[in-house]
GROMACS .gro file of C-alpha atoms in nm:
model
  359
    1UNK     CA    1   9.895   8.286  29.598
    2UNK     CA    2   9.608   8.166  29.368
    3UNK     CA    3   9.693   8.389  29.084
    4UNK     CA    4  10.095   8.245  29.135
    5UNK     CA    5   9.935   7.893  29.081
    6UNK     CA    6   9.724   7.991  28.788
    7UNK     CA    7  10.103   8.125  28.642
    8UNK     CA    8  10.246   7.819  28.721
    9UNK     CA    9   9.959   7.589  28.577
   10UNK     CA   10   9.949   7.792  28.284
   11UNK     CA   11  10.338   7.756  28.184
   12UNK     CA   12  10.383   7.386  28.263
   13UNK     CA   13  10.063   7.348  28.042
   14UNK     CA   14  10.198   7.527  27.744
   15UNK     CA   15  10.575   7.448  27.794
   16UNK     CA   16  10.612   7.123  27.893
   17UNK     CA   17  10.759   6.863  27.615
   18UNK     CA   18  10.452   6.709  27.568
   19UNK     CA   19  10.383   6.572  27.226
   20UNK     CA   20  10.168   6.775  27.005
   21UNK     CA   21   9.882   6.588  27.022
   22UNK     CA   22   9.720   6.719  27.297
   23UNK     CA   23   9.378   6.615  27.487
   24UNK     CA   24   9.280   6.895  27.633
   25UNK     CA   25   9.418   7.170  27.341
   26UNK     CA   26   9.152   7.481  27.319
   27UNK     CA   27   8.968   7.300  27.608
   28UNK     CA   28   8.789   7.695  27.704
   29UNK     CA   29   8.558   7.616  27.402
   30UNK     CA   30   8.386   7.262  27.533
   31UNK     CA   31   8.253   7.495  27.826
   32UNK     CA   32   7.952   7.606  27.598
   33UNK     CA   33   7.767   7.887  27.673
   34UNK     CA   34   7.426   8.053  27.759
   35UNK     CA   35   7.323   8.008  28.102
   36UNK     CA   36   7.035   7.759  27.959
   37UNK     CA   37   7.293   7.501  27.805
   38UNK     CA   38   7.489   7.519  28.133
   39UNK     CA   39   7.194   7.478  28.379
   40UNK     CA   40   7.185   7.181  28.212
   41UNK     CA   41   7.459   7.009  28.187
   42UNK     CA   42   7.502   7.033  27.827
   43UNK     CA   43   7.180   6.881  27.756
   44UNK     CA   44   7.085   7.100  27.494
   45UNK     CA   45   7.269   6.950  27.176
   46UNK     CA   46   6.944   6.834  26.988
   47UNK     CA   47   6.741   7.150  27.139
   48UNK     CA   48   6.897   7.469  27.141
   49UNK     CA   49   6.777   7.666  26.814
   50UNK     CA   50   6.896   8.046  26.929
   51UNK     CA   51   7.170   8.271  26.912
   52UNK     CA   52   7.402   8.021  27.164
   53UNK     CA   53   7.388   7.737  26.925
   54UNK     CA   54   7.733   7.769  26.753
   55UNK     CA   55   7.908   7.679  27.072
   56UNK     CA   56   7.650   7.392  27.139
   57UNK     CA   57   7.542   7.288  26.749
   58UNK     CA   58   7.560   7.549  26.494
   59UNK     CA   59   7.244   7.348  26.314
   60UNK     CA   60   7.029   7.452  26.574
   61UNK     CA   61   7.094   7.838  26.402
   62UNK     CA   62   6.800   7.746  26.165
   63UNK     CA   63   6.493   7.773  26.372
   64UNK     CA   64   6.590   8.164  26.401
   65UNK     CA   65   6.365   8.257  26.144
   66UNK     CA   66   6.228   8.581  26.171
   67UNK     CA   67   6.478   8.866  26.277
   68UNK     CA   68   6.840   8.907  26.439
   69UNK     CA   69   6.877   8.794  26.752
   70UNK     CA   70   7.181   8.881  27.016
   71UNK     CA   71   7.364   8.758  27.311
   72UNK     CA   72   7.542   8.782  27.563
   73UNK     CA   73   7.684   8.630  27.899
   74UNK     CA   74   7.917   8.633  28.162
   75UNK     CA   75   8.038   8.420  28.407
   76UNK     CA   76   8.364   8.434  28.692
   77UNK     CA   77   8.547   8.101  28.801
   78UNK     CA   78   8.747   8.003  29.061
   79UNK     CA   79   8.612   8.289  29.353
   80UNK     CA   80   8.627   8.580  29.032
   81UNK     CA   81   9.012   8.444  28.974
   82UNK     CA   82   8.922   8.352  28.543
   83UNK     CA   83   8.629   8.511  28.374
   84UNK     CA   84   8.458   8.398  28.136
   85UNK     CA   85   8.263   8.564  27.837
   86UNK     CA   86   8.071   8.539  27.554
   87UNK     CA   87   7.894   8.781  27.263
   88UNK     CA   88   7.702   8.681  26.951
   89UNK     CA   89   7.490   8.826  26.664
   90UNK     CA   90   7.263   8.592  26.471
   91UNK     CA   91   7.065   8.686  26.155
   92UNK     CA   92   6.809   8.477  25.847
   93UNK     CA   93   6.959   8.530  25.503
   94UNK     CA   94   6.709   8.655  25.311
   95UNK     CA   95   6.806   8.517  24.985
   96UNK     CA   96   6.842   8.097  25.056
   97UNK     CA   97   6.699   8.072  25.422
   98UNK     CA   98   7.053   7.976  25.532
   99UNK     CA   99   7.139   8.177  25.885
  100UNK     CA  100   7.422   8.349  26.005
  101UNK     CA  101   7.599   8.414  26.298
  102UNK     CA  102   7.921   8.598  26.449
  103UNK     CA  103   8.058   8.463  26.807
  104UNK     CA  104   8.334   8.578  27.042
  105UNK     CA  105   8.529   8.435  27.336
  106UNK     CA  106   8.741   8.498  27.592
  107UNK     CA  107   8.821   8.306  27.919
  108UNK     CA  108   9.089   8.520  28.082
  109UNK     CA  109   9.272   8.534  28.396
  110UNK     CA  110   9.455   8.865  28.499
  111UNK     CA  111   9.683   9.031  28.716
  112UNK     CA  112   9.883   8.704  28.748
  113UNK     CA  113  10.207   8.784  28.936
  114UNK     CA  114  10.539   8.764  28.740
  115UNK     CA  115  10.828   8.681  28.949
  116UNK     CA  116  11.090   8.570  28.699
  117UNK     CA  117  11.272   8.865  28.717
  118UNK     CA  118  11.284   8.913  29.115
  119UNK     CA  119  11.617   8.700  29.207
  120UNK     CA  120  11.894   8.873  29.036
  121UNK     CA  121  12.241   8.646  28.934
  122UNK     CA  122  12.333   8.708  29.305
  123UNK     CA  123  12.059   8.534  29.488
  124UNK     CA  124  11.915   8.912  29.581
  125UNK     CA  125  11.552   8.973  29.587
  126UNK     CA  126  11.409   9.271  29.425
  127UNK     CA  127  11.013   9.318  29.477
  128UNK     CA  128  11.038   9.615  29.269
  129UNK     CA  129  11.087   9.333  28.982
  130UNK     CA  130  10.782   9.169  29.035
  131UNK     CA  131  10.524   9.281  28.753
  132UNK     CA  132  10.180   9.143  28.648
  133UNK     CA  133  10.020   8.960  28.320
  134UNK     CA  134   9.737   8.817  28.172
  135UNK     CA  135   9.670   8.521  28.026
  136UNK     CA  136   9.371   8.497  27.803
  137UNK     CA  137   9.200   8.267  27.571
  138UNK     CA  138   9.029   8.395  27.267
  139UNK     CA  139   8.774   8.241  26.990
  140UNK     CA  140   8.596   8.439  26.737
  141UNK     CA  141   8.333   8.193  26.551
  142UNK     CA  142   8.145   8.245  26.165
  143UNK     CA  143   7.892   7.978  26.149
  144UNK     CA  144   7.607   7.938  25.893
  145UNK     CA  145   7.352   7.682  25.889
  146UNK     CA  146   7.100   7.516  25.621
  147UNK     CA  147   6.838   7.266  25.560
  148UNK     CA  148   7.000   7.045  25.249
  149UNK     CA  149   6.641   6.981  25.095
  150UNK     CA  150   6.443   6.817  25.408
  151UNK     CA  151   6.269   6.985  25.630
  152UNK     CA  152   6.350   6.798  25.909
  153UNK     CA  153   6.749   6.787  25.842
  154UNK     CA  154   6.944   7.111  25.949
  155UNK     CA  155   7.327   7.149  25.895
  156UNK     CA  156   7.557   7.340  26.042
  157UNK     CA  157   7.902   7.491  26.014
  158UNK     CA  158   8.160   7.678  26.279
  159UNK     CA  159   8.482   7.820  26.085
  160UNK     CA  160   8.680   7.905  26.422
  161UNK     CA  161   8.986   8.139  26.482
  162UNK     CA  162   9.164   8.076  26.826
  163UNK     CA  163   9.419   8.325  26.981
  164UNK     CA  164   9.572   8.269  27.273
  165UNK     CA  165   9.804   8.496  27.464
  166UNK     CA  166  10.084   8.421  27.784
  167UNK     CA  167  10.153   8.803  27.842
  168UNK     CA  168  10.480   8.873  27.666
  169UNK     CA  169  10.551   8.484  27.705
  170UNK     CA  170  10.412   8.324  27.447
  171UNK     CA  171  10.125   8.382  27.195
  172UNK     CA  172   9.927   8.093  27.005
  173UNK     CA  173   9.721   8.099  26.695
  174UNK     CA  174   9.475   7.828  26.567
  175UNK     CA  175   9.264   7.736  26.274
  176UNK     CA  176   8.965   7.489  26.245
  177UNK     CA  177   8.594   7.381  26.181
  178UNK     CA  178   8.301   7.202  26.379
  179UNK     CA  179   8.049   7.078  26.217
  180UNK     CA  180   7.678   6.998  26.348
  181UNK     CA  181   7.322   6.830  26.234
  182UNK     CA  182   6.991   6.792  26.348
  183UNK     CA  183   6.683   6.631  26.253
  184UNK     CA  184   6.318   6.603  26.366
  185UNK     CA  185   6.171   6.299  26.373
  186UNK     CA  186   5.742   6.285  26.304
  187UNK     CA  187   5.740   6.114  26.620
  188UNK     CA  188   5.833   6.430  26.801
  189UNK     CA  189   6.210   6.324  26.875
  190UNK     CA  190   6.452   6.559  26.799
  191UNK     CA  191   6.844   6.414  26.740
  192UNK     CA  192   7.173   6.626  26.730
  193UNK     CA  193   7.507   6.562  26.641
  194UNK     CA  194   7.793   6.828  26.706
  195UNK     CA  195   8.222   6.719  26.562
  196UNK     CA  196   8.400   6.968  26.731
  197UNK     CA  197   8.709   7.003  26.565
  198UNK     CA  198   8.609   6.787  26.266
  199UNK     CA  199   8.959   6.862  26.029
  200UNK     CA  200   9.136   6.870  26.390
  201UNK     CA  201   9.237   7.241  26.469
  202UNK     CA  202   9.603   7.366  26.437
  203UNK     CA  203   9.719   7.569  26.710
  204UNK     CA  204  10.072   7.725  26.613
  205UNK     CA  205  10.276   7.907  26.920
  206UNK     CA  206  10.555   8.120  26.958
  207UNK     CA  207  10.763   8.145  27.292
  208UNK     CA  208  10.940   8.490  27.373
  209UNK     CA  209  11.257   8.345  27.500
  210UNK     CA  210  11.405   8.670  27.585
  211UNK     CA  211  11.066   8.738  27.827
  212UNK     CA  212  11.044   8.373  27.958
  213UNK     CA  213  11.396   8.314  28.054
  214UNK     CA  214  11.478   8.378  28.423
  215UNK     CA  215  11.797   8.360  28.654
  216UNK     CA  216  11.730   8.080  28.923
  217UNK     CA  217  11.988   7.984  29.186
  218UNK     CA  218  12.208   8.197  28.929
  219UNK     CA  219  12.170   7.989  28.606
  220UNK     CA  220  11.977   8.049  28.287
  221UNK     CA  221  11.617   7.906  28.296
  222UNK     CA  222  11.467   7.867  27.963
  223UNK     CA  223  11.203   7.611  27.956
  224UNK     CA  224  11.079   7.568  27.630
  225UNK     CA  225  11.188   7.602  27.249
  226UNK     CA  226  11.094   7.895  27.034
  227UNK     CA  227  10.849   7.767  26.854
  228UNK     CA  228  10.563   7.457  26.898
  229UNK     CA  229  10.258   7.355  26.708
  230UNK     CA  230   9.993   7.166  26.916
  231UNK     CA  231   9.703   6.982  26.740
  232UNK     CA  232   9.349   6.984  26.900
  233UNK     CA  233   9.183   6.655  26.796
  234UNK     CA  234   8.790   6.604  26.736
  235UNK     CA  235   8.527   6.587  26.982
  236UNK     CA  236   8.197   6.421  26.950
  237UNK     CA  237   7.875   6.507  27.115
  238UNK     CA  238   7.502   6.321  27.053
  239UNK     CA  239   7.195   6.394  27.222
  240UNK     CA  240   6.821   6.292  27.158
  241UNK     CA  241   6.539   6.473  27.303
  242UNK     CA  242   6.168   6.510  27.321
  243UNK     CA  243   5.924   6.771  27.459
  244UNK     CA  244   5.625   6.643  27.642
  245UNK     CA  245   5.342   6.892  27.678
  246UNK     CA  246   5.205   6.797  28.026
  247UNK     CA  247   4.923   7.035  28.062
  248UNK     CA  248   4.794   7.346  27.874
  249UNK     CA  249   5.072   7.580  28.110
  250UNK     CA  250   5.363   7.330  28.159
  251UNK     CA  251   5.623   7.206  27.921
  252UNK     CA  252   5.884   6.947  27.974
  253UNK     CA  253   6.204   6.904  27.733
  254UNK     CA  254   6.417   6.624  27.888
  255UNK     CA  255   6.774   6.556  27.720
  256UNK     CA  256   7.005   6.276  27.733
  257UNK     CA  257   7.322   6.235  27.570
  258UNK     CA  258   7.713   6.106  27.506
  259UNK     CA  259   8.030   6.248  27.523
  260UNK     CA  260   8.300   6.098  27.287
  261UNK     CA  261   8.651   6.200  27.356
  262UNK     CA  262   8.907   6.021  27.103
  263UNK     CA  263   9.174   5.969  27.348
  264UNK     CA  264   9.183   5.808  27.702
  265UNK     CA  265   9.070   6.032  27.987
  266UNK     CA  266   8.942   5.968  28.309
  267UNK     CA  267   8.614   5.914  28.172
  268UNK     CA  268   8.414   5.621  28.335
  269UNK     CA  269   8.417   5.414  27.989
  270UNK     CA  270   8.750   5.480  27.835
  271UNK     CA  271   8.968   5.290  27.621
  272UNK     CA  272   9.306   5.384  27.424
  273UNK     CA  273   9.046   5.501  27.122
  274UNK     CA  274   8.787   5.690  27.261
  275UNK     CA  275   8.628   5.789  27.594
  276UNK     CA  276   8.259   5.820  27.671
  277UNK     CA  277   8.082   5.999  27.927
  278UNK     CA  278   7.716   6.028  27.940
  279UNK     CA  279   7.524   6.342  28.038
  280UNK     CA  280   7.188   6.432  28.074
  281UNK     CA  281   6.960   6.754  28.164
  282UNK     CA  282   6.626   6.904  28.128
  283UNK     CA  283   6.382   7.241  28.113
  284UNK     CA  284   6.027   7.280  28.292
  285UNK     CA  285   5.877   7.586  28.115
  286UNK     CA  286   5.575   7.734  28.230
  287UNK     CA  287   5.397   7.929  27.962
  288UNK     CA  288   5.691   7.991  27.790
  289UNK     CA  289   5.800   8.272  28.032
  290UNK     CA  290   5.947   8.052  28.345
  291UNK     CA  291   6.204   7.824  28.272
  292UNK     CA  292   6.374   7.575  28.586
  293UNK     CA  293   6.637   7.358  28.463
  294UNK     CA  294   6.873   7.074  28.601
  295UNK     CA  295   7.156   6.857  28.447
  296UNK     CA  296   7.412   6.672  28.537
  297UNK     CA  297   7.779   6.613  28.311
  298UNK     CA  298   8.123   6.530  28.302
  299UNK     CA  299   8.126   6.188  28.496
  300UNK     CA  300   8.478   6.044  28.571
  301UNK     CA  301   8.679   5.828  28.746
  302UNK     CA  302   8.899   6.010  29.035
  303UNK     CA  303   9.097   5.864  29.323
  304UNK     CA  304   9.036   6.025  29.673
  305UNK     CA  305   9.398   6.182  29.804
  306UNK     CA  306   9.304   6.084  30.136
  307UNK     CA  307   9.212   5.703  30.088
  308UNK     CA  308   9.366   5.665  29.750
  309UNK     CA  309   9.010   5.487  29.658
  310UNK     CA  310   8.841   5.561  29.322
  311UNK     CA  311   8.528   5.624  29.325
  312UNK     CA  312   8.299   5.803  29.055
  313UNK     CA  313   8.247   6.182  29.023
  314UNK     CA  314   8.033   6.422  28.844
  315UNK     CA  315   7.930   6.819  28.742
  316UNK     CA  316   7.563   6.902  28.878
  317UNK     CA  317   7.403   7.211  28.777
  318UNK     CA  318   7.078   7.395  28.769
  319UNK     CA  319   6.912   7.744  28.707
  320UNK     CA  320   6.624   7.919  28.596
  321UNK     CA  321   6.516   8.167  28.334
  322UNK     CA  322   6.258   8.447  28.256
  323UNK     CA  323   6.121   8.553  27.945
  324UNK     CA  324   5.956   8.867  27.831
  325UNK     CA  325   5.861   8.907  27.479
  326UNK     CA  326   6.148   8.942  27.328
  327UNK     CA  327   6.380   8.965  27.596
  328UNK     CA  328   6.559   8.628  27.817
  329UNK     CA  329   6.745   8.653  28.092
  330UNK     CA  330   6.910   8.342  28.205
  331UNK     CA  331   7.083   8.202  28.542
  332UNK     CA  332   7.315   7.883  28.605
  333UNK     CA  333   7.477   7.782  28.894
  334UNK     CA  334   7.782   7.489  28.844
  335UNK     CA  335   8.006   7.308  29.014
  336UNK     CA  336   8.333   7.385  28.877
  337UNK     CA  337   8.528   7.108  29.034
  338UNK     CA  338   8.534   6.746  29.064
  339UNK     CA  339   8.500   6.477  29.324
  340UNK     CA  340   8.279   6.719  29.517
  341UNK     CA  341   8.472   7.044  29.571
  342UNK     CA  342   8.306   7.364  29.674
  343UNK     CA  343   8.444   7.555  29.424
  344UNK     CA  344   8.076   7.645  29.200
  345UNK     CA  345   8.034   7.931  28.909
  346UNK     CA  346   7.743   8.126  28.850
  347UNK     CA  347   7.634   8.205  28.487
  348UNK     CA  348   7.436   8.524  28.366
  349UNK     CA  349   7.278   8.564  28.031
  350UNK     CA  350   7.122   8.757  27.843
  351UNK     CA  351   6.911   8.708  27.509
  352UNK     CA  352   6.742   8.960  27.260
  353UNK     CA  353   6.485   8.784  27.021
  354UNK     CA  354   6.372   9.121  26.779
  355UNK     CA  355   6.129   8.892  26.623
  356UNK     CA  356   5.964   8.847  26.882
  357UNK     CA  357   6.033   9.224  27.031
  358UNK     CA  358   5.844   9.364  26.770
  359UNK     CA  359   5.582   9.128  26.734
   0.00000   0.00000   0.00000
């Protein structure tokens, strides 16, 4: 029954008549990733300088500075129903001390139950009919980022490619960049600016008619035209942070934070231009080889089914982290819901620093 619903969300999402403007188009890449940026809440927009920073800021790419560094991380929503993962390869160019990097992602849901084809033009039911699809969401990301002359200034750019896939239903493809800065401030304070979407991104989809239609109550069912463009519009996030050196062992980086969405959401400030939600996290490190983290994101306005009151809602999170040498391995726990569901995800992650391996 929960994979039917996920088949159900998934077409009225994609085929409804909406117009192409959408606000939550290629919404699987504002989850981030990296067990670190999650425990947080997000908080890591002015701070994260590894191998996960092209889904966070791609600017934060330029601290990697000595050798390649890879990643990778996995994650299950929804009691295992969508899974969710992510790979990356980040390296120094030797030539302008620009750095590179390579991402992939998918956020995928299988063995969703296909029942279009079970009534026949009689009203008979055939279970022999019923078959089973995926629907996934791909991203593969090329980012590269630079200091334009200051030291304390980094830049950095995402080119993104977006595939998305509806079994034999439908299949989307989409185009677009994010762009991302940092700078250091000699008082220690470290600000970050990630544009997700900056040129807006272009998703163009094609419907299989032939697959999609079905016979209900013995009448053609075709719910959507052959072809559709949808447009993914920009995304702001800014965050400031400091770290505060408490003793010679302990470490703490707090991070605090907006969330601009141009279009009205359920967002606690929202207006017909933009919506803003605040967010904020931070990292206790102990000599750089324990890491405990909390955040907290994605405040909103809801109204309770029960009462009908609205009242104010929000995404805790936390984890911890281990470091040896080289090697990081990462945990996050979420809540995946809203309004205070019970529905939480757990994050895994995994780092390899070979700078720091072989030193």
């Amino acid at each position: 029954m929960k994979k039917i619903f996920f088949g159900l969300f998934i077409f009225s999402g994609i085929f409804s008549d909406a117009q192409i403007i959408r606000k939550y188009s290629n919404e699987f890449l504002n989850i981030g990733a990296g067990a670190r940026g999650l425990a947080m809440g997000g908080a890591v927009i002015s701070n994260q300088n590894d191998v996960y920073s092209p889904m966070w800021n791609p600017a934060g790419l330029i601290d990697i500075d000595r050798d390649w560094q890879g990643a990778a991380m996995h994650a299950e929503y929804f009691e295992s129903i969508a899974k969710y993962d992510y790979i990356a390869f980040a390296k120094p160019l030797d030539n302008n001390g620009g750095v590179f990097a390579i991402s992939v992602v998918r956020l995928g849901v299988d063995n969703i139950l296909n029942t279009t084809q079970m009534i026949d033009s009689e009203g008979n039911i055939d279970y022999d009919k019923i078959s089973s699809f995926s629907q996934s969401d791909y991203a593969a990301l090329l980012s590269y980022a630079f200091r334009p002359g200051s030291h304390r200034l980094s830049v950095g750019i995402n080119a993104k490619m977006v595939y998305r896939n509806v079994g034999k239903f439908a299949s989307g493809y989409g185009f677009g960049f994010d762009l991302g800065v940092l700078y250091n401030a000699d008082n220690g304070i470290n600000y970050g600016a990630m544009l997700r979407d900056a040129t807006t991104t272009v998703n163009f989809w094609t419907v299989n008619q032939d697959e999609l239609s079905a016979v209900v109550n013995g009448e053609e069912f075709n719910p959507a035209p052959k072809d559709k463009m949808e447009i993914t519009m920009p995304k702001l996030n800014l965050g400031i942070s400091k770290n505060f050196e408490i003793n010679r062992d302990l470490e703490l980086l707090p991070e605090a934070g907006l969330n601009v969405d141009f279009a009205k959401t359920a967002a606690v400030i929202s207006t017909d231009f933009a919506s803003i939600t605040p967010y904020a996290g931070a990292e206790l490190k102990f000599q750089d080889m324990i890491f405990v983290r909390v955040g907290v994101n994605r405040f909103q306005t809801v109204t309770d089914i029960e009462n009908l009151k609205r009242k104010v809602s929000f995404q805790p999170s936390a984890g911890i982290g281990i470091k040896y040498q080289g090697l990081t391995l990462d945990y996050a726990i979420t809540n995946s819901g809203i309004g205070g569901s019970n529905f939480y995800s757990n994050f895994f992650s995994l780092k390899l620093d070979m700078g720091d391996f072989r030193n």
